[in-house]
Coordinates of C-alpha atoms in Angstrom, one line a residue:
Chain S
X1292 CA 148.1 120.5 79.4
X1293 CA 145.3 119.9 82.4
X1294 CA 143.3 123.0 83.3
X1295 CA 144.5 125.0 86.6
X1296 CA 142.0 124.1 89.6
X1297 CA 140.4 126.7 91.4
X1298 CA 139.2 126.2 95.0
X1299 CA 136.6 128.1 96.9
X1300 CA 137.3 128.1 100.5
X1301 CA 133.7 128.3 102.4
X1302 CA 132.1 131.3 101.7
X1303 CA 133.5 132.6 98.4
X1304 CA 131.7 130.1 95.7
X1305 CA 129.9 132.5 94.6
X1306 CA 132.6 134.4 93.1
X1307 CA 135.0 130.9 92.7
X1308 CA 131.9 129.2 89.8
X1309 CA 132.2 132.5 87.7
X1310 CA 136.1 132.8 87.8
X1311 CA 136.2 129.3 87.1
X1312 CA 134.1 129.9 84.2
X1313 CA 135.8 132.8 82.8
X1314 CA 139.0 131.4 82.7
X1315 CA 138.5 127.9 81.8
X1316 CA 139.6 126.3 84.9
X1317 CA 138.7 123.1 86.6
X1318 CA 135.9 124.2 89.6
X1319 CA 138.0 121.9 92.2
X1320 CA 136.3 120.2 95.5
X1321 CA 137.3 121.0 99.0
X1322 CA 135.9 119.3 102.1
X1323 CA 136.1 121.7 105.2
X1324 CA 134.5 121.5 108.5
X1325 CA 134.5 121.6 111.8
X1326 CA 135.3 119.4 114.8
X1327 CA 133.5 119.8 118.1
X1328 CA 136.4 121.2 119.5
X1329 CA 136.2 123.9 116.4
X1330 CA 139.5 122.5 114.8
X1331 CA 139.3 122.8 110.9
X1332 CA 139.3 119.4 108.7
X1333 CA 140.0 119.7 105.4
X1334 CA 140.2 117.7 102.5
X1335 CA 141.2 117.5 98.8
X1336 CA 138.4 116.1 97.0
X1337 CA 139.9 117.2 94.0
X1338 CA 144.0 116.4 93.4
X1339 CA 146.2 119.1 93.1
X1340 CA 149.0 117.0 91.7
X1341 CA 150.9 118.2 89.4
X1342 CA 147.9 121.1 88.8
X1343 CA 148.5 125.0 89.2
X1344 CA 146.2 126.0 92.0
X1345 CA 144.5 129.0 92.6
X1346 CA 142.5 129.5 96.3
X1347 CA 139.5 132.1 96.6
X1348 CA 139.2 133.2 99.9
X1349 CA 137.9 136.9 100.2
X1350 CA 139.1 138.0 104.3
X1351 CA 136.7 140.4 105.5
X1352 CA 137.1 139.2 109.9
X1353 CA 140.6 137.6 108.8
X1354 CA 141.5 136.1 112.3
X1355 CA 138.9 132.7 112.0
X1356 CA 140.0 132.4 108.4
X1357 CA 143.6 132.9 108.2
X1358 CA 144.3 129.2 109.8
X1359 CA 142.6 127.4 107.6
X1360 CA 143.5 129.3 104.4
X1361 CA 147.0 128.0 105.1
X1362 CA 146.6 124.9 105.7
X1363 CA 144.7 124.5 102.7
X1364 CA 147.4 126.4 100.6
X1365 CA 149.9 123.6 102.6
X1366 CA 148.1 121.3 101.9
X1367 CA 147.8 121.7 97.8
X1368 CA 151.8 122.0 98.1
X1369 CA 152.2 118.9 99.4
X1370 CA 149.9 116.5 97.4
X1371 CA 152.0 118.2 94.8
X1372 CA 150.7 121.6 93.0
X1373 CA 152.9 122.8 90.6
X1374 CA 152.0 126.6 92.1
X1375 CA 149.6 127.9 94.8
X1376 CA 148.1 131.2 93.9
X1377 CA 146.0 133.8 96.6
X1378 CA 142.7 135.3 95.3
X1379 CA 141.3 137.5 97.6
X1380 CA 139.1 139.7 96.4
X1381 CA 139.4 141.9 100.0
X1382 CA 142.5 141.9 101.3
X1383 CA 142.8 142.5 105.1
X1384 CA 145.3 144.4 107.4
X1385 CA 146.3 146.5 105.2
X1386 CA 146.0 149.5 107.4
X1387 CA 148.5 149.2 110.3
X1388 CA 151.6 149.8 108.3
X1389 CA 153.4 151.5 110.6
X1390 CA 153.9 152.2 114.1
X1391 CA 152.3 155.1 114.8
X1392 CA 152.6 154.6 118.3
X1393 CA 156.2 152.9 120.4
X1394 CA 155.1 149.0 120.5
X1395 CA 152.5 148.8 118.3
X1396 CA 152.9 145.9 115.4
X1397 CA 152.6 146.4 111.8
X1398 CA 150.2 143.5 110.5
X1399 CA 150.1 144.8 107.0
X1400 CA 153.5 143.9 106.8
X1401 CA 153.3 140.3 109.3
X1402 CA 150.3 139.0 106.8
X1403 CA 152.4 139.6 103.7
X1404 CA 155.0 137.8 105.1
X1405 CA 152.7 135.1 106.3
X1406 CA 150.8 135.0 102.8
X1407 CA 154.1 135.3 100.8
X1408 CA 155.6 132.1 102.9
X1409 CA 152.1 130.3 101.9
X1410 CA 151.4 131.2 98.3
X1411 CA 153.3 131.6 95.0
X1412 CA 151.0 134.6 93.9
X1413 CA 148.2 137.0 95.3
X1414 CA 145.6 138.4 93.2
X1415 CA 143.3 141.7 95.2
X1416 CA 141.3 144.3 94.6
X1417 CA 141.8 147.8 95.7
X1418 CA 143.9 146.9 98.5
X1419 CA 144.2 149.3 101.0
X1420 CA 147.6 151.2 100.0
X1421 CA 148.2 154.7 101.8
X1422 CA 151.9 154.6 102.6
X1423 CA 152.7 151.7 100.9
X1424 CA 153.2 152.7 97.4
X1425 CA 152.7 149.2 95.8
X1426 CA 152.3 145.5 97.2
X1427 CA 155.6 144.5 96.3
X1428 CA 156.9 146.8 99.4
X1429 CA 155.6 144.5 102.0
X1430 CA 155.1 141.5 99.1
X1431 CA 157.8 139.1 98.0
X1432 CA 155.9 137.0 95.7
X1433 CA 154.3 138.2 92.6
X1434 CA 151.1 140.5 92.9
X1435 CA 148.3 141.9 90.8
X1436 CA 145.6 144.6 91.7
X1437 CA 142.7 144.7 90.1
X1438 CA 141.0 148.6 90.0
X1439 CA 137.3 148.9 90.5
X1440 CA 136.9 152.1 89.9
X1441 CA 136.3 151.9 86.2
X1442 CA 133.4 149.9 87.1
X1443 CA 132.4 152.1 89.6
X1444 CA 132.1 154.9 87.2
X1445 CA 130.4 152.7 84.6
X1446 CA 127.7 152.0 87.0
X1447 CA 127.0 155.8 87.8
X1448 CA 127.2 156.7 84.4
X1449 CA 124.1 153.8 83.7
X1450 CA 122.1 154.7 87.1
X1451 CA 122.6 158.4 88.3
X1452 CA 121.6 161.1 86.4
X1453 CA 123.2 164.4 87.1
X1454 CA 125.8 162.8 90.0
X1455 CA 128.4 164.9 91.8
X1456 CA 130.7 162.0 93.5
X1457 CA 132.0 163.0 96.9
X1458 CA 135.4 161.8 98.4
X1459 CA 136.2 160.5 101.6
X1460 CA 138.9 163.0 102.3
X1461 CA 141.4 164.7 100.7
X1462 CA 143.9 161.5 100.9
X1463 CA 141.7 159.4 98.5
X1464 CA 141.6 163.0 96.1
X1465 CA 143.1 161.5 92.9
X1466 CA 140.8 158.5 93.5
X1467 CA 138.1 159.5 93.5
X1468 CA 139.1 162.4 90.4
X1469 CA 139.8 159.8 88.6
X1470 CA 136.4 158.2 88.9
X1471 CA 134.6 161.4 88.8
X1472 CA 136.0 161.9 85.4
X1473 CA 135.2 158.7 84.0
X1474 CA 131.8 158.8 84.9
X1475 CA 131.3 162.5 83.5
X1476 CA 130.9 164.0 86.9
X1477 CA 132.3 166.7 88.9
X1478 CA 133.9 166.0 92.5
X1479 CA 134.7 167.4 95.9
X1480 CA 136.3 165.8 99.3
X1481 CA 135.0 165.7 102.9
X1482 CA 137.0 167.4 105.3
X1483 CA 137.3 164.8 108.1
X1484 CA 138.6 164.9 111.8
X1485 CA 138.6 160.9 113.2
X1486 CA 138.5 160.9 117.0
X1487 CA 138.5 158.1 117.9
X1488 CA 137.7 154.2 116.3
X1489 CA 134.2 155.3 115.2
X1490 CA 134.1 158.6 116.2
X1491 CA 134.2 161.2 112.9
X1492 CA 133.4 164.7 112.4
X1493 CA 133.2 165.9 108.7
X1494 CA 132.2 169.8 106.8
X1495 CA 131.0 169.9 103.6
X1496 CA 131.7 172.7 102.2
X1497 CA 131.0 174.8 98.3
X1498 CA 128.6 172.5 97.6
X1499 CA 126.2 174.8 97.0
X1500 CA 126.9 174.7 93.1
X1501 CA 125.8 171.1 92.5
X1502 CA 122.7 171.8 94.3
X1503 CA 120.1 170.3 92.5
X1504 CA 122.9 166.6 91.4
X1505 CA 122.7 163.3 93.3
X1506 CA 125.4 163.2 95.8
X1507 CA 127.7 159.9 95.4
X1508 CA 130.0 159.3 98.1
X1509 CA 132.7 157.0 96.8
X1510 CA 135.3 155.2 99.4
X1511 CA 137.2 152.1 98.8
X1512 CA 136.3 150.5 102.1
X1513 CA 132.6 150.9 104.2
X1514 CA 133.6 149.0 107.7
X1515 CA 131.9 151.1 110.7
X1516 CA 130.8 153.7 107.6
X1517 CA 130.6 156.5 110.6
X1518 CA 131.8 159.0 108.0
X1519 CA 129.8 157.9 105.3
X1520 CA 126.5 158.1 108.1
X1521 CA 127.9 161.6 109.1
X1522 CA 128.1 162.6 105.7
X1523 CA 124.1 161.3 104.4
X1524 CA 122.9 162.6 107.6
X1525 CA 124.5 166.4 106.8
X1526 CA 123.6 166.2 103.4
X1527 CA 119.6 164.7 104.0
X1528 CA 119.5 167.4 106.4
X1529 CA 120.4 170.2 104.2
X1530 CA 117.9 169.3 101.4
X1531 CA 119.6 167.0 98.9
X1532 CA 118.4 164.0 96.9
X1533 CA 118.9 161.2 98.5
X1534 CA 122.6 160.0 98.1
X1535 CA 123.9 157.0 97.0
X1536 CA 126.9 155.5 98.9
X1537 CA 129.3 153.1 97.0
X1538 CA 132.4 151.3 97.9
X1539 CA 134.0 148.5 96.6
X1540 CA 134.7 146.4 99.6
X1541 CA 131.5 146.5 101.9
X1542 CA 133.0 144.8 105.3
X1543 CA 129.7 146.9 107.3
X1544 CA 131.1 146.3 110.9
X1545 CA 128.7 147.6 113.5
X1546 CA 125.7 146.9 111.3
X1547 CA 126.8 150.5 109.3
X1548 CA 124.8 149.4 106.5
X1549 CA 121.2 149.6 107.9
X1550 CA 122.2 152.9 109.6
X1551 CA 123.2 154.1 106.0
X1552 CA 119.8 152.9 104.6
X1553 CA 118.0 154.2 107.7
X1554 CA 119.4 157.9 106.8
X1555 CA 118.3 157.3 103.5
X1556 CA 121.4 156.4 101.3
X1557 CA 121.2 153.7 98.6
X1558 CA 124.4 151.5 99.6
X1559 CA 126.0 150.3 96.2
X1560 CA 129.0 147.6 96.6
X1561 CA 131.1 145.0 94.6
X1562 CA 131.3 141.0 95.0
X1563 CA 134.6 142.1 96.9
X1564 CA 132.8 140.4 99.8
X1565 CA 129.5 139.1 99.4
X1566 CA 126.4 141.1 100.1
X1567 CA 123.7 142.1 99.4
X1568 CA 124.2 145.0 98.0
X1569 CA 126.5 144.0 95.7
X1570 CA 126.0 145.6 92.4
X1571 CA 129.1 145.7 90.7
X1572 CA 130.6 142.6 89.6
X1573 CA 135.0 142.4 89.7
X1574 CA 134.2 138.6 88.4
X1575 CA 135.8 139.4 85.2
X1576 CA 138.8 141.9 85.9
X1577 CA 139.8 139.0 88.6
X1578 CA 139.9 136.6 86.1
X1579 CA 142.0 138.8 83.6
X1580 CA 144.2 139.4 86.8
X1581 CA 144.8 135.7 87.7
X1582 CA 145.1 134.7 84.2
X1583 CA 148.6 137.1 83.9
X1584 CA 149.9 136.3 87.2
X1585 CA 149.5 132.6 86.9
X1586 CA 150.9 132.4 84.0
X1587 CA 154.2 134.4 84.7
X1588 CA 154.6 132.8 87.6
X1589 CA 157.2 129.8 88.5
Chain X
X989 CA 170.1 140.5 133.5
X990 CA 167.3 141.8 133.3
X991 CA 164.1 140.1 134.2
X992 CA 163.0 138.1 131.3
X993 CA 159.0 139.9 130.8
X994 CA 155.8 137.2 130.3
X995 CA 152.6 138.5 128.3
X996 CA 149.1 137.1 128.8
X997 CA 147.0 137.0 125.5
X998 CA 143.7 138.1 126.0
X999 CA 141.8 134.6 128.6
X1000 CA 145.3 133.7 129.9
X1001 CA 146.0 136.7 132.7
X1002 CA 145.2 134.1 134.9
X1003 CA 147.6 131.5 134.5
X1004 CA 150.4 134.0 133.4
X1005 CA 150.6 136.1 136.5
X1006 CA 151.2 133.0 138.5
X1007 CA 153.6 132.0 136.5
X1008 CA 155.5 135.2 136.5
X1009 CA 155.5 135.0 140.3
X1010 CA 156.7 131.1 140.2
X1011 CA 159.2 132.2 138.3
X1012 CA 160.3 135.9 139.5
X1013 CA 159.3 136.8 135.8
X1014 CA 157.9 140.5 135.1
X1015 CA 154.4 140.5 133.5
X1016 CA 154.5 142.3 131.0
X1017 CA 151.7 144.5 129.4
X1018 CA 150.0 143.8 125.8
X1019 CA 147.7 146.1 124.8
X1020 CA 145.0 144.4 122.4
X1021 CA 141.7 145.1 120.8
X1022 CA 139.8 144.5 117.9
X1023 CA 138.8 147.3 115.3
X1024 CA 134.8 147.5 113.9
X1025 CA 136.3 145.5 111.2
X1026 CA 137.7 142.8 113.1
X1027 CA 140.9 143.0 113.0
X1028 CA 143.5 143.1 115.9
X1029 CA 145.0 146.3 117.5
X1030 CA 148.2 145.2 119.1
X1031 CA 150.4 147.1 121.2
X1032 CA 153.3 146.0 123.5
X1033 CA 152.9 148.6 126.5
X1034 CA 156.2 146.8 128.2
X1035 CA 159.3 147.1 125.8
X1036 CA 160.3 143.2 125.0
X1037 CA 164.0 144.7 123.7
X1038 CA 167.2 142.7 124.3
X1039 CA 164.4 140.8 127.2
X1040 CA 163.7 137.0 126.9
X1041 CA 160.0 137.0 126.1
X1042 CA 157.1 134.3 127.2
X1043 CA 154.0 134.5 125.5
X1044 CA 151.2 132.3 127.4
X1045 CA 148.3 131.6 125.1
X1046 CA 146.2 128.2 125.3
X1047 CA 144.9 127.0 122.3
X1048 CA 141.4 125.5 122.5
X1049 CA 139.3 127.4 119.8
X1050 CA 142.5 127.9 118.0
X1051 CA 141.3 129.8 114.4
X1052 CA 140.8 132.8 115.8
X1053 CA 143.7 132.6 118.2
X1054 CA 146.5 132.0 116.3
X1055 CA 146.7 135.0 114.1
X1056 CA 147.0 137.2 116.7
X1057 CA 149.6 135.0 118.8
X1058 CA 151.7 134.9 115.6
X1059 CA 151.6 139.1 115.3
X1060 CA 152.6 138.9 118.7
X1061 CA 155.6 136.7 118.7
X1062 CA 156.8 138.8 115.4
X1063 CA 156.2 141.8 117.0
X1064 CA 158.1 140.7 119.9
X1065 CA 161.4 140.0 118.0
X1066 CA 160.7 143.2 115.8
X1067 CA 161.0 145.1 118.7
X1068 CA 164.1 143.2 119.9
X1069 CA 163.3 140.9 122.3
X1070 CA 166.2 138.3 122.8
X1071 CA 164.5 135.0 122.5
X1072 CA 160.5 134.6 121.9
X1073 CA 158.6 131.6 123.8
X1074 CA 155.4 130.1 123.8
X1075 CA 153.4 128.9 126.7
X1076 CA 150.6 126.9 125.5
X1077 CA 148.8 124.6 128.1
X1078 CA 146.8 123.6 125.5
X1079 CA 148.4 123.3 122.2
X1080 CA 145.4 122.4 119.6
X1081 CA 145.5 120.4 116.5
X1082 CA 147.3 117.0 117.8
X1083 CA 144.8 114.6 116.1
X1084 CA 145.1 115.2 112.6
X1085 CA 148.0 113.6 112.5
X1086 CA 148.7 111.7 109.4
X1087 CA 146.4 111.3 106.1
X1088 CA 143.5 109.1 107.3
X1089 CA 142.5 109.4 103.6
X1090 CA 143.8 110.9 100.4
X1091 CA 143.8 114.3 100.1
X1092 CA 143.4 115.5 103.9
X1093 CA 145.5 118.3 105.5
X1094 CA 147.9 117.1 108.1
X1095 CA 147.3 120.1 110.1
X1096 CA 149.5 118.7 113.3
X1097 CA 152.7 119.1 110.9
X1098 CA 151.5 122.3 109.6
X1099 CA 151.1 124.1 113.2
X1100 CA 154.1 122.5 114.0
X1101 CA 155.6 124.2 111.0
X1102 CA 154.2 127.6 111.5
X1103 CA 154.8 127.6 115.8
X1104 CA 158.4 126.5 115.0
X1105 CA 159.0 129.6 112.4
X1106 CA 157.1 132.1 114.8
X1107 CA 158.8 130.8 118.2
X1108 CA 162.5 130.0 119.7
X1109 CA 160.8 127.3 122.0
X1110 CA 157.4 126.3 123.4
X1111 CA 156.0 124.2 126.4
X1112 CA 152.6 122.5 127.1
X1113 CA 150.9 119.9 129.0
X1114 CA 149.9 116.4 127.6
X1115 CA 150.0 117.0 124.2
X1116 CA 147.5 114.4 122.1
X1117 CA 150.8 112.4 121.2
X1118 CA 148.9 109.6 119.4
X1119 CA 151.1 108.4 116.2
X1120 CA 154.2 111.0 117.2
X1121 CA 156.5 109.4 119.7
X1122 CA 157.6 112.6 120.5
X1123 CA 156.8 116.7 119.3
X1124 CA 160.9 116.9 118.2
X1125 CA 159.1 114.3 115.2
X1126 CA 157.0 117.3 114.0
X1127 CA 158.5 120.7 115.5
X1128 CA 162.1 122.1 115.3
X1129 CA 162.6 124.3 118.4
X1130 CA 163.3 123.2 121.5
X1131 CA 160.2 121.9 124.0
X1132 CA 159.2 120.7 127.1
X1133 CA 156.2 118.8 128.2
X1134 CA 154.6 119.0 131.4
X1135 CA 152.8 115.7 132.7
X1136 CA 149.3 115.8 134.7
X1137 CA 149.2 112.7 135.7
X1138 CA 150.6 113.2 139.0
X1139 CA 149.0 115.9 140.0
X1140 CA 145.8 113.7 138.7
X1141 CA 146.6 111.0 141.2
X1142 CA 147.7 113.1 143.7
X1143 CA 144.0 114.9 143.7
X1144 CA 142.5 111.3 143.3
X1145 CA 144.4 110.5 146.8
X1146 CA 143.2 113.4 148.6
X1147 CA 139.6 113.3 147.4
X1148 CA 138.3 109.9 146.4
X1149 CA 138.4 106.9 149.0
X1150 CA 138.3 103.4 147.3
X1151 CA 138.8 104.8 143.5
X1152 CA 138.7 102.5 140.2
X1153 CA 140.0 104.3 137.7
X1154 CA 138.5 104.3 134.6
X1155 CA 140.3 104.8 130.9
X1156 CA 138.7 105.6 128.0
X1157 CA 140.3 103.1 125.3
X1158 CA 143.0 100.8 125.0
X1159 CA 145.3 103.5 123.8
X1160 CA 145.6 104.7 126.6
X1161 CA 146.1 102.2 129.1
X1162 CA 149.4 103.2 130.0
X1163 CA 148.9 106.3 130.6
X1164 CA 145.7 105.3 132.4
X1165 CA 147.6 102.3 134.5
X1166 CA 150.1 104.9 135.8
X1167 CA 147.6 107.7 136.8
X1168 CA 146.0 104.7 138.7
X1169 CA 149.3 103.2 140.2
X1170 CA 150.3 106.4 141.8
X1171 CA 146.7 106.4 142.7
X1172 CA 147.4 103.5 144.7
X1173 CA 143.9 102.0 142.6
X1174 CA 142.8 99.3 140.4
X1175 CA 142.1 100.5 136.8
X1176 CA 140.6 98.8 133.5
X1177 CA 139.5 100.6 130.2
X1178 CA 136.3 100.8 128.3
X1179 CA 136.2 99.6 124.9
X1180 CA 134.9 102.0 122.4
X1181 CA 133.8 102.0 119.1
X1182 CA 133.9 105.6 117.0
X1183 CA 131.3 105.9 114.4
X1184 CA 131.1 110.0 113.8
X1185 CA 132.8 112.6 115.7
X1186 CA 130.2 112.3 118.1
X1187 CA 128.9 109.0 117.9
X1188 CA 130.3 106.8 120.3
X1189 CA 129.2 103.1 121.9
X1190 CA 131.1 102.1 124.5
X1191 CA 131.4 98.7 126.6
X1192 CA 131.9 98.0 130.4
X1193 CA 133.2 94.2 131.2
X1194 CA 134.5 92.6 134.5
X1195 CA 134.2 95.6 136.3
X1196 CA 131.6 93.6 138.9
X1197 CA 134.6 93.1 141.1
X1198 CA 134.9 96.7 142.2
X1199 CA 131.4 97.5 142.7
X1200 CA 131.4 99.6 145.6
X1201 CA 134.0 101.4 144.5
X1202 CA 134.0 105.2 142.9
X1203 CA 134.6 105.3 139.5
X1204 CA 136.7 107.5 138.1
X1205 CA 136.9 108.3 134.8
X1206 CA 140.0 110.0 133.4
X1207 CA 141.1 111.3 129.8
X1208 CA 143.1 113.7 128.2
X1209 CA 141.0 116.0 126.6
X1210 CA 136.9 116.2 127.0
X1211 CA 135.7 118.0 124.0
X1212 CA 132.3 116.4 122.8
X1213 CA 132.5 114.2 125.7
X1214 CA 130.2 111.4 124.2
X1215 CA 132.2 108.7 125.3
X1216 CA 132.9 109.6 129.2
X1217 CA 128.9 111.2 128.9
X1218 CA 127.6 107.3 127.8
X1219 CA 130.0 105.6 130.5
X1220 CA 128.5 107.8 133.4
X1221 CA 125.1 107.2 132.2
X1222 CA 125.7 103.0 131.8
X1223 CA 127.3 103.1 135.2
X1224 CA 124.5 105.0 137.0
X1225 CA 122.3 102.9 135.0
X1226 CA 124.4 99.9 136.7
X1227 CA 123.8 101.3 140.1
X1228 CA 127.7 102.8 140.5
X1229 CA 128.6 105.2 143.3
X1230 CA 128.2 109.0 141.0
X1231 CA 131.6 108.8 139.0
X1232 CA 134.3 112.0 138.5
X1233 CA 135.1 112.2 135.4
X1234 CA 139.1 114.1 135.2
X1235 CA 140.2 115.5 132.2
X1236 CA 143.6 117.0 131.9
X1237 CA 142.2 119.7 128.9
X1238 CA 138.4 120.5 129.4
X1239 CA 137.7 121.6 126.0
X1240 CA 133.5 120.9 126.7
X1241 CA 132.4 121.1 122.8
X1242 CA 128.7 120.6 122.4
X1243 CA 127.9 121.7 126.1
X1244 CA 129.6 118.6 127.2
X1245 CA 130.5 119.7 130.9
X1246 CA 126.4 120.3 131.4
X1247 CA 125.5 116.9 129.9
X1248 CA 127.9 115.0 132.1
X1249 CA 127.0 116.8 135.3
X1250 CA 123.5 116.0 134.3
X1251 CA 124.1 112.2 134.1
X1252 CA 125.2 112.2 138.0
X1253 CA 129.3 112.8 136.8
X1254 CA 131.4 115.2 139.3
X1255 CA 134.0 116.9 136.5
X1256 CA 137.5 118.0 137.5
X1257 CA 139.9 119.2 135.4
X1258 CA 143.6 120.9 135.0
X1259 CA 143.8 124.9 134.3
X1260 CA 145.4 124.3 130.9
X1261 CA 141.7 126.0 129.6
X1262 CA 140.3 128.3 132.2
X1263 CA 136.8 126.5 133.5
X1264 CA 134.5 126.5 136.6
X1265 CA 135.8 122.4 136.8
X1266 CA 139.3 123.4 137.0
X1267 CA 140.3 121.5 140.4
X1268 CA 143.8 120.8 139.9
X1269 CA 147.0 123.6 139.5
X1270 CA 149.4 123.2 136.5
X1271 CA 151.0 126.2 137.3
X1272 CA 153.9 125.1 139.4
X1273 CA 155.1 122.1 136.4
X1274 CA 154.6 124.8 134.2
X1275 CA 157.1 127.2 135.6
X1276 CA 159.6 124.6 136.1
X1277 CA 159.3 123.6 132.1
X1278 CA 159.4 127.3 130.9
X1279 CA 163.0 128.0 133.4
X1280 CA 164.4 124.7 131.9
X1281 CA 164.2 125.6 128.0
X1282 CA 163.9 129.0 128.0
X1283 CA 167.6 129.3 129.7
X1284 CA 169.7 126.1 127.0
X1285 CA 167.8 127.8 124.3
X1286 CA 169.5 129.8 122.1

């Protein structure tokens, strides 16, 4: 049997050579550029015929990529791919997913139809769920998630000594228990009031017992960071080492993460979406992940 | 009945409210914005339910657009408008249409594909029909098209005494010989050679007969403009009267418009993309092709 191809849509071959690697797969060639007009080209350099296909494309700022990644999924369809698989690493849109207001649309729910239509399975990590209760709510095609946090606590457990890990807010509670425990730690949540887009007010409060720990805030997404800012700043201000921020998709809208640095946090990320301060490779739990769902798949 | 309501994306209020009035339409109100991450906010303001909805969204630059314009359309029927149409004076992604070699994306068929899923019906002006006959070939809703090329001539009449007009390659010269016969003008068309997207040599022959004459220069779409940019400058060089150069679509890649304007060229073009050169008022062929098929469709 040939090898699945993997494609790296521009951006993600960073992440697209190691998957490749990991799970024996054929690194395959895609030519994508742009016309003056800024129309996408793209071709196949390598043929999907009669080849399972799987299509890296991480969507941190979705709108410019969407396009393209479906015509490329298209595309591999109809020179003949015996499948089209989704692996992106951040997943966007997951946030409106409901109306919370008379008119408003629910993306979460108009990009998993879009991607379903496109692909034949989706591979993420951490995807945004808060009243979803799974993917396959909004999902029709097969879907696996791959958890960071067990990484995440790995990698306090090898670089902080004497951490306390601090939640986001109570929502993301079990969360961040769950990697408090596994990295030997105790835990507490912010109490958060959002105002507005990027306006956040937070209290920390009986924290006075860990007095003396690291403070770790943990949060699954960092875009405009404002409560993750809020939160170094209080903490900096009341006397505590200097905390160490982590999340596993680092999208850093509003240049959040030298404002984090600049209050004196060390940022910590994963490969999610390329950065800098990625520290925390998924390369591996993406590959075990893509290697059960293409293989179940029709 | 009531009204059926017509929404501007975000660049197109212009265009839209005069169509609303043309066609005693309500404008409708679409609240949109982009979070820190990049993502879009999307609210209608005015309920679409049980109305027959127009969306009016031009497609030059068309990545970023089209996600967006597809939440809107879905959000539109979610909400439970009656029928969903699109208004696109410029509808992008025309040329790629057919595998030029192995392995490319046919993107024309596959915009086609996902306008026809997202829309009842759609209108636009001068599509880039090259190797279609038709759009029925490639989309399955009902559309209309809306011709420039009278309201070209017509401005020619008004504005340019003793015109020869000026077509860009053989392709066109029927297109080009009836802009010019309404015109009441000669015409001829260069002959071009394409080496790169924006390499372009062109060639002027027995065009001595109408020196004296203003040449005008007329195309479908300017985007990188090299070949009407190297015609103004060899017929300046040849001691021509300044030529116009008319576009129906002004896309102006690679600061095109600036280029031509500083080779001695006057540009005019349609309002299908919003531009200080826009001259000449699509508005009125628009309406009439939005009452025809929004009313026999479904």
């Amino acid at each position: 049997m040939t090898a699945p191809l993997l494609f790296a849509m521009p951006g993600n071959e960073w992440l697209s050579a190691e998957l490749a690697d990991d799970l024996h797969y054929e690194l395959g060639q895609l030519n994508m550029r742009q016309f003056p007009d800024e129309e996408t080209y793209l071709r196949f350099a390598s043929s999907p015929e009669a080849r399972s296909v799987a299509i890296v494309c991480t969507l941190a700022h979705p709108n410019e990529k969407f396009l393209p990644l479906v015509f490329t999924a298209a595309t591999a369809r109809e020179l003949g791919a015996s499948q089209v698989g989704l692996v992106s690493p951040y997943l966007a849109y997951m946030r409106q997913d409901r109306r919370f207001t008379t008119g408003e649309a629910v993306t979460s729910r108009q990009v998993a139809h879009l991607i379903s239509e496109a692909f034949d399975w989706m591979v993420t990590v951490d995807p945004h769920l808060h009243r979803y209760g799974a993917l396959g709510e909004i999902y029709s095609i097969p879907t696996r998630v791959v958890h960071a946090a067990p990484l995440i606590s790995q990698w306090i457990r090898t670089n902080i000594t004497n951490p306390v890990i601090i939640g986001p807010d109570s929502e993301s509670e079990q969360w961040v228990a769950a990697v408090a425990k596994d990295a030997g730690a105790p835990y507490c949540v912010l109490e958060k009031v959002r105002h507005e887009d990027r306006d956040v007010r937070i209290t920390l409060k009986d924290m006075n017992k860990w007095k003396g720990c690291t403070p770790v805030l943990v949060d699954d997404i960092i875009s405009s960071g404002r409560t993750m800012i809020e939160a170094v700043r209080l903490l900096t201000s009341q006397g505590w080492t200097s905390p160490v921020c982590i999340a596993v998709h680092g999208l850093f809208a509003d240049n959040s993460v030298v404002l984090l640095v600049e209050a004196g946090a060390r940022v910590v990320t994963t490969n999610s979406v390329r950065h800098a301060t990625n520290e925390i490779d998924i390369g591996r739990l993406l590959a075990g992940a893509i290697g059960e769902v293409a293989v179940v798949s029709p």
